[in-house]
C-alpha positions as MATLAB code, in Angstrom:
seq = 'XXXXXXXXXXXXXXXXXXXXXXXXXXXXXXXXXXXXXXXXXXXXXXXXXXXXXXXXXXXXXXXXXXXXXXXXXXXXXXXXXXXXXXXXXXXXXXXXXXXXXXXXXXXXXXXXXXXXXXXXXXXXXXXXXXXXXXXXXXXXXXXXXXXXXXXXXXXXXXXXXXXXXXXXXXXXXXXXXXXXXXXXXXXXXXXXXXXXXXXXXXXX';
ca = [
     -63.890   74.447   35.218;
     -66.071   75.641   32.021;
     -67.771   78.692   32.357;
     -69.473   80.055   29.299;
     -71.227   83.140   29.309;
     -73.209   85.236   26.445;
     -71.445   86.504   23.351;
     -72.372   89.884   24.744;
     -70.362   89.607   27.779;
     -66.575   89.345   28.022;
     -64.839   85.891   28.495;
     -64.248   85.145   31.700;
     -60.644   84.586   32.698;
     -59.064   83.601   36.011;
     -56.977   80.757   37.432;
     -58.427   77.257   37.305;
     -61.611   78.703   34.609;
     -61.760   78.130   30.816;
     -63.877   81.229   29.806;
     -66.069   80.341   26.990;
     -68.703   83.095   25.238;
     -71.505   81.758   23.260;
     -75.595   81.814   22.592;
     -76.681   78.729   25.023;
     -79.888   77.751   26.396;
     -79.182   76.451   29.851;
     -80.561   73.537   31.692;
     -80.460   73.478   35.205;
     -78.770   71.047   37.156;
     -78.775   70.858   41.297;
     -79.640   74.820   40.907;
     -76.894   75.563   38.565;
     -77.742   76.690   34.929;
     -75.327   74.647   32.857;
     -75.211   73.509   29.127;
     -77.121   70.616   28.125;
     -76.200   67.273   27.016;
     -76.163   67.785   23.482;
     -75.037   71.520   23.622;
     -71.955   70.303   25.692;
     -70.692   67.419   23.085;
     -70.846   69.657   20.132;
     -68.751   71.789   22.801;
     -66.223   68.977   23.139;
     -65.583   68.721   19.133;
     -63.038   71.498   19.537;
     -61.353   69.327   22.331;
     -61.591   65.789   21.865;
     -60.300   63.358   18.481;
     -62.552   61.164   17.223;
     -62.339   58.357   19.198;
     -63.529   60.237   23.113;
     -66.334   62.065   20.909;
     -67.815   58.919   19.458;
     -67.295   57.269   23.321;
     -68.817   60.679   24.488;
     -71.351   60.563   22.022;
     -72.492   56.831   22.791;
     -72.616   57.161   26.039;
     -75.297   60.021   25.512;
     -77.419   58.598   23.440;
     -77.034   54.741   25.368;
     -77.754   56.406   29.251;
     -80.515   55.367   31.353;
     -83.519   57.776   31.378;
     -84.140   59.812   34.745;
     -81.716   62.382   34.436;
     -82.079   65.951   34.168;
     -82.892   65.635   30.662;
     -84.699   63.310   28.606;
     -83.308   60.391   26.224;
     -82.142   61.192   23.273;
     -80.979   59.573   20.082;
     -77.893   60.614   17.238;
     -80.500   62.853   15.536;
     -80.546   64.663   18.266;
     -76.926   65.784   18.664;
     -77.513   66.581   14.955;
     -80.023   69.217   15.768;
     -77.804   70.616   18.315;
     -74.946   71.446   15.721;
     -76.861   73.148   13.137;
     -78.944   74.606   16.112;
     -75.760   76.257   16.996;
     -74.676   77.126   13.781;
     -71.257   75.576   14.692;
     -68.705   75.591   12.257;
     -64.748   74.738   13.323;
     -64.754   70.578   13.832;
     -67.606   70.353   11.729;
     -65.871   67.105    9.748;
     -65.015   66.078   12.879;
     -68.407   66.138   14.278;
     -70.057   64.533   11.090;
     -67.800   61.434   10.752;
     -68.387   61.418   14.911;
     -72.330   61.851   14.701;
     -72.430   58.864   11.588;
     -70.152   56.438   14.385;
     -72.226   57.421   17.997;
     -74.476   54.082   17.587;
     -77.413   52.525   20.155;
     -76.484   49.876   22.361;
     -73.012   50.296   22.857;
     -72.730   49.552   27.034;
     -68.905   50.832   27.304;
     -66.641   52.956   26.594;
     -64.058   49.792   25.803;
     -66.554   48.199   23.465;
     -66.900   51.831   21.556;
     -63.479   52.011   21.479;
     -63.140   48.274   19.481;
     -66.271   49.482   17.300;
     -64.276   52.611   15.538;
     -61.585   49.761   15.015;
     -64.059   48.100   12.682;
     -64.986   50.573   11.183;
     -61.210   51.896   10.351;
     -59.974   48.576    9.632;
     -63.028   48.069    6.978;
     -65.024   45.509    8.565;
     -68.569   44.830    8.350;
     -70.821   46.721   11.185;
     -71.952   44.468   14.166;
     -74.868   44.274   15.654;
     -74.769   45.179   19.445;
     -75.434   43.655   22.826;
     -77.225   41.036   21.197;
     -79.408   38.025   22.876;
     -78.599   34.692   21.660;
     -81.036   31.721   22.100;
     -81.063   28.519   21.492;
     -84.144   26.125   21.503;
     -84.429   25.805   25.629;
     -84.383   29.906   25.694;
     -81.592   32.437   26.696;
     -78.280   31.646   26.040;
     -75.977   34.782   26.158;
     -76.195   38.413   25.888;
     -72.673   38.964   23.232;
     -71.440   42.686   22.633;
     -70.472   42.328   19.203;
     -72.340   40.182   16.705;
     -71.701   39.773   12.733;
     -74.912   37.182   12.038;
     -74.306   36.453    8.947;
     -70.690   35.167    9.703;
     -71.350   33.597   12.754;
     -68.857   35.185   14.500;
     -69.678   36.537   18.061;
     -66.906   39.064   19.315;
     -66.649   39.719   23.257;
     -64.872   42.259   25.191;
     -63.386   41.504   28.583;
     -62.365   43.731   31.160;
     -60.610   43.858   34.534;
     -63.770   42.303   36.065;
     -63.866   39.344   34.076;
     -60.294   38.051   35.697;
     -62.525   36.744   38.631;
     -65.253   35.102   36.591;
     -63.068   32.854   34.156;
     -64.541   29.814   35.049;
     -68.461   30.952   34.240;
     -66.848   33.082   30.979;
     -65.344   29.179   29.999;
     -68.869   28.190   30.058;
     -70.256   30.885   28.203;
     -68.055   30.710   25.611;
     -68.242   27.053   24.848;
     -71.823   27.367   25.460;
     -72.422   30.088   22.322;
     -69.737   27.930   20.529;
     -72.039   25.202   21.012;
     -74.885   27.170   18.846;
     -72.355   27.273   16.002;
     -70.492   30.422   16.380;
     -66.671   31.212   16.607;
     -65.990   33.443   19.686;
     -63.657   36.233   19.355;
     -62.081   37.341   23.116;
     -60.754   40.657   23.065;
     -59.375   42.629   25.560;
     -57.849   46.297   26.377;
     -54.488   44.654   25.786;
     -55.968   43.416   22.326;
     -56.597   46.748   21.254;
     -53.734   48.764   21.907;
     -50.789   49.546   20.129;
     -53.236   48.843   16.442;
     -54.233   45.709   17.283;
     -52.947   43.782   14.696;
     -53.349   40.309   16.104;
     -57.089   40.859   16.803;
     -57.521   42.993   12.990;
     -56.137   39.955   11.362;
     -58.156   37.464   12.832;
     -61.166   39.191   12.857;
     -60.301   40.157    8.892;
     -60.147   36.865    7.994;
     -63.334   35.192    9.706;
     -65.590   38.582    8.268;
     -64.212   39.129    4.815;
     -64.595   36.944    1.637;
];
Protein backbone atom coordinates (compact mmCIF):
# COMPACT_ATOMS: atom_id res chain seq x y z
CA UNK A 1 0.00 0.00 0.00
CA UNK A 2 0.74 3.88 -0.87
CA UNK A 3 0.35 6.17 1.76
CA UNK A 4 1.41 9.71 1.14
CA UNK A 5 1.19 12.24 3.62
CA UNK A 6 2.18 16.18 3.70
CA UNK A 7 5.75 17.33 3.17
CA UNK A 8 5.39 18.60 6.71
CA UNK A 9 4.93 15.32 8.25
CA UNK A 10 7.44 12.46 8.38
CA UNK A 11 7.24 9.51 5.85
CA UNK A 12 5.49 6.91 7.01
CA UNK A 13 7.31 3.61 7.30
CA UNK A 14 6.14 0.16 8.37
CA UNK A 15 5.83 -3.33 6.89
CA UNK A 16 3.66 -3.77 3.81
CA UNK A 17 3.46 0.62 3.36
CA UNK A 18 5.44 2.70 0.80
CA UNK A 19 5.56 6.08 2.72
CA UNK A 20 5.36 8.85 0.32
CA UNK A 21 5.44 12.87 1.51
CA UNK A 22 4.14 15.38 -0.85
CA UNK A 23 1.60 18.61 -1.40
CA UNK A 24 -1.70 16.60 -2.72
CA UNK A 25 -5.18 17.58 -2.98
CA UNK A 26 -7.18 14.51 -2.14
CA UNK A 27 -10.27 13.13 -3.65
CA UNK A 28 -12.32 10.97 -1.78
CA UNK A 29 -13.10 7.62 -2.65
CA UNK A 30 -15.65 5.12 -0.55
CA UNK A 31 -14.69 7.65 2.50
CA UNK A 32 -11.05 7.45 2.00
CA UNK A 33 -9.10 10.65 0.91
CA UNK A 34 -6.80 9.33 -1.79
CA UNK A 35 -4.87 10.94 -4.76
CA UNK A 36 -6.64 11.60 -7.84
CA UNK A 37 -6.44 10.18 -11.19
CA UNK A 38 -4.12 12.44 -12.68
CA UNK A 39 -2.12 13.19 -9.42
CA UNK A 40 -1.54 9.34 -9.13
CA UNK A 41 -0.05 8.76 -12.89
CA UNK A 42 2.37 11.56 -12.64
CA UNK A 43 3.02 9.47 -9.27
CA UNK A 44 3.69 6.33 -11.30
CA UNK A 45 6.47 8.13 -13.66
CA UNK A 46 9.01 7.34 -10.96
CA UNK A 47 7.82 3.61 -11.16
CA UNK A 48 6.72 2.52 -14.39
CA UNK A 49 8.86 2.57 -18.19
CA UNK A 50 7.24 3.92 -20.84
CA UNK A 51 5.25 1.41 -22.10
CA UNK A 52 2.68 0.74 -18.46
CA UNK A 53 2.59 4.74 -18.30
CA UNK A 54 1.32 5.26 -21.81
CA UNK A 55 -1.18 1.93 -21.05
CA UNK A 56 -1.82 3.75 -17.65
CA UNK A 57 -2.22 6.89 -19.24
CA UNK A 58 -4.78 5.62 -22.01
CA UNK A 59 -6.70 3.94 -19.97
CA UNK A 60 -7.35 7.32 -18.02
CA UNK A 61 -8.13 9.38 -20.46
CA UNK A 62 -10.32 6.33 -22.61
CA UNK A 63 -12.61 5.26 -19.15
CA UNK A 64 -16.22 5.48 -19.03
CA UNK A 65 -17.59 8.57 -17.18
CA UNK A 66 -19.37 7.90 -13.68
CA UNK A 67 -16.55 7.52 -11.55
CA UNK A 68 -15.44 9.46 -8.74
CA UNK A 69 -14.03 11.94 -10.96
CA UNK A 70 -14.90 13.38 -14.13
CA UNK A 71 -13.46 12.57 -17.79
CA UNK A 72 -10.57 13.84 -18.66
CA UNK A 73 -8.37 14.21 -21.69
CA UNK A 74 -4.07 14.21 -22.19
CA UNK A 75 -4.18 17.96 -21.39
CA UNK A 76 -5.23 17.17 -18.39
CA UNK A 77 -2.47 14.93 -17.03
CA UNK A 78 -0.40 17.85 -18.42
CA UNK A 79 -1.81 20.23 -15.92
CA UNK A 80 -1.25 17.82 -13.23
CA UNK A 81 2.66 17.73 -13.78
CA UNK A 82 3.40 21.29 -13.88
CA UNK A 83 0.60 21.60 -11.16
CA UNK A 84 2.94 19.61 -9.11
CA UNK A 85 5.95 21.12 -10.07
CA UNK A 86 7.35 17.57 -10.68
CA UNK A 87 10.67 17.25 -11.84
CA UNK A 88 12.60 13.54 -11.74
CA UNK A 89 10.88 11.46 -14.95
CA UNK A 90 10.00 14.56 -16.45
CA UNK A 91 11.34 13.13 -20.14
CA UNK A 92 9.73 10.27 -19.24
CA UNK A 93 6.45 11.80 -18.63
CA UNK A 94 6.62 14.11 -21.80
CA UNK A 95 7.41 11.43 -24.45
CA UNK A 96 4.48 9.39 -22.23
CA UNK A 97 1.90 12.41 -22.21
CA UNK A 98 2.68 13.01 -26.41
CA UNK A 99 1.82 8.77 -26.78
CA UNK A 100 -1.51 8.50 -24.11
CA UNK A 101 -4.03 8.85 -27.26
CA UNK A 102 -8.23 8.69 -27.33
CA UNK A 103 -9.78 5.62 -28.29
CA UNK A 104 -7.42 3.13 -27.47
CA UNK A 105 -9.97 0.17 -25.80
CA UNK A 106 -6.93 -2.07 -24.36
CA UNK A 107 -4.14 -2.29 -22.83
CA UNK A 108 -2.87 -4.97 -25.76
CA UNK A 109 -3.82 -2.57 -28.51
CA UNK A 110 -1.69 0.35 -26.54
CA UNK A 111 0.90 -1.88 -26.23
CA UNK A 112 1.07 -2.54 -30.42
CA UNK A 113 0.52 1.40 -30.78
CA UNK A 114 4.09 2.41 -29.01
CA UNK A 115 5.38 -0.36 -31.52
CA UNK A 116 4.42 2.00 -34.33
CA UNK A 117 5.49 4.57 -33.13
CA UNK A 118 9.17 3.04 -32.26
CA UNK A 119 9.37 1.18 -35.36
CA UNK A 120 8.58 4.62 -37.40
CA UNK A 121 5.31 3.96 -38.80
CA UNK A 122 2.64 6.23 -39.69
CA UNK A 123 -0.05 6.93 -36.69
CA UNK A 124 -3.42 4.99 -37.02
CA UNK A 125 -6.49 6.04 -36.54
CA UNK A 126 -8.39 4.14 -33.71
CA UNK A 127 -11.41 1.96 -33.18
CA UNK A 128 -12.63 3.01 -36.36
CA UNK A 129 -16.24 2.24 -38.09
CA UNK A 130 -16.06 0.96 -41.49
CA UNK A 131 -19.10 1.10 -43.88
CA UNK A 132 -19.84 0.10 -46.89
CA UNK A 133 -22.90 1.18 -49.07
CA UNK A 134 -25.69 -1.18 -47.10
CA UNK A 135 -24.30 0.51 -43.63
CA UNK A 136 -22.01 -0.90 -40.81
CA UNK A 137 -19.49 -3.13 -41.64
CA UNK A 138 -16.83 -3.44 -38.81
CA UNK A 139 -15.59 -1.57 -35.94
CA UNK A 140 -11.26 -2.20 -36.72
CA UNK A 141 -8.74 -1.09 -33.86
CA UNK A 142 -6.10 0.10 -35.97
CA UNK A 143 -6.69 1.92 -39.24
CA UNK A 144 -3.98 3.64 -41.71
CA UNK A 145 -6.77 5.14 -44.44
CA UNK A 146 -4.73 6.22 -46.70
CA UNK A 147 -3.00 2.74 -47.16
CA UNK A 148 -5.84 0.73 -46.84
CA UNK A 149 -4.54 -1.32 -44.42
CA UNK A 150 -6.81 -2.27 -41.39
CA UNK A 151 -4.69 -3.82 -38.44
CA UNK A 152 -6.65 -6.02 -35.72
CA UNK A 153 -5.66 -7.29 -32.44
CA UNK A 154 -6.87 -10.62 -31.14
CA UNK A 155 -6.92 -11.87 -27.81
CA UNK A 156 -7.63 -15.00 -25.76
CA UNK A 157 -11.36 -14.40 -26.41
CA UNK A 158 -11.25 -14.44 -29.98
CA UNK A 159 -10.07 -18.40 -29.97
CA UNK A 160 -13.89 -19.14 -29.59
CA UNK A 161 -15.20 -16.78 -32.23
CA UNK A 162 -12.93 -17.82 -35.31
CA UNK A 163 -15.56 -18.64 -37.46
CA UNK A 164 -17.53 -14.98 -37.17
CA UNK A 165 -13.68 -13.27 -37.08
CA UNK A 166 -13.33 -15.40 -40.79
CA UNK A 167 -16.26 -13.44 -41.79
CA UNK A 168 -15.23 -10.24 -40.63
CA UNK A 169 -12.15 -10.31 -42.06
CA UNK A 170 -13.07 -11.31 -45.54
CA UNK A 171 -15.92 -9.07 -45.15
CA UNK A 172 -13.55 -5.65 -44.62
CA UNK A 173 -11.26 -7.37 -47.25
CA UNK A 174 -14.15 -7.25 -49.40
CA UNK A 175 -14.24 -3.18 -49.10
CA UNK A 176 -10.67 -3.20 -50.42
CA UNK A 177 -8.47 -3.35 -47.47
CA UNK A 178 -5.57 -5.77 -46.47
CA UNK A 179 -6.17 -7.08 -42.88
CA UNK A 180 -3.33 -7.29 -40.59
CA UNK A 181 -4.06 -10.10 -37.52
CA UNK A 182 -1.94 -9.56 -34.70
CA UNK A 183 -1.77 -11.12 -31.61
CA UNK A 184 0.09 -11.07 -28.01
CA UNK A 185 2.32 -13.74 -29.51
CA UNK A 186 2.91 -11.23 -32.52
CA UNK A 187 4.23 -8.73 -30.35
CA UNK A 188 6.59 -10.22 -28.14
CA UNK A 189 10.06 -10.86 -28.29
CA UNK A 190 10.26 -7.32 -31.03
CA UNK A 191 7.96 -8.48 -33.25
CA UNK A 192 9.79 -8.67 -36.20
CA UNK A 193 7.47 -10.72 -38.36
CA UNK A 194 4.53 -8.32 -37.73
CA UNK A 195 7.23 -4.87 -38.05
CA UNK A 196 8.18 -6.17 -41.40
CA UNK A 197 4.99 -6.72 -42.80
CA UNK A 198 3.38 -3.92 -41.52
CA UNK A 199 6.71 -1.78 -42.82
CA UNK A 200 6.24 -2.77 -46.05
CA UNK A 201 2.34 -2.31 -46.70
CA UNK A 202 2.72 1.54 -44.79
CA UNK A 203 5.97 2.85 -46.13
CA UNK A 204 6.86 4.04 -49.71
Amino acid sequence: MHVTVPATQAQPRRSGVVGHRAVREPVELRGLPVTSLADTWCDLASRLDLLDLVIAGDALVNRQAGSFEDPFAVDDLRLAWHRLGLRRHARLAREAMDLVRPGSASPQETRARVLFHQWGLPEPELNVKLHSSTGWVATVDFLWRQRRVVGEYHGESHGKSWRADYRRQATIGDLGFTVVVMTAYDLAGGAPELRQRLTRLLLP
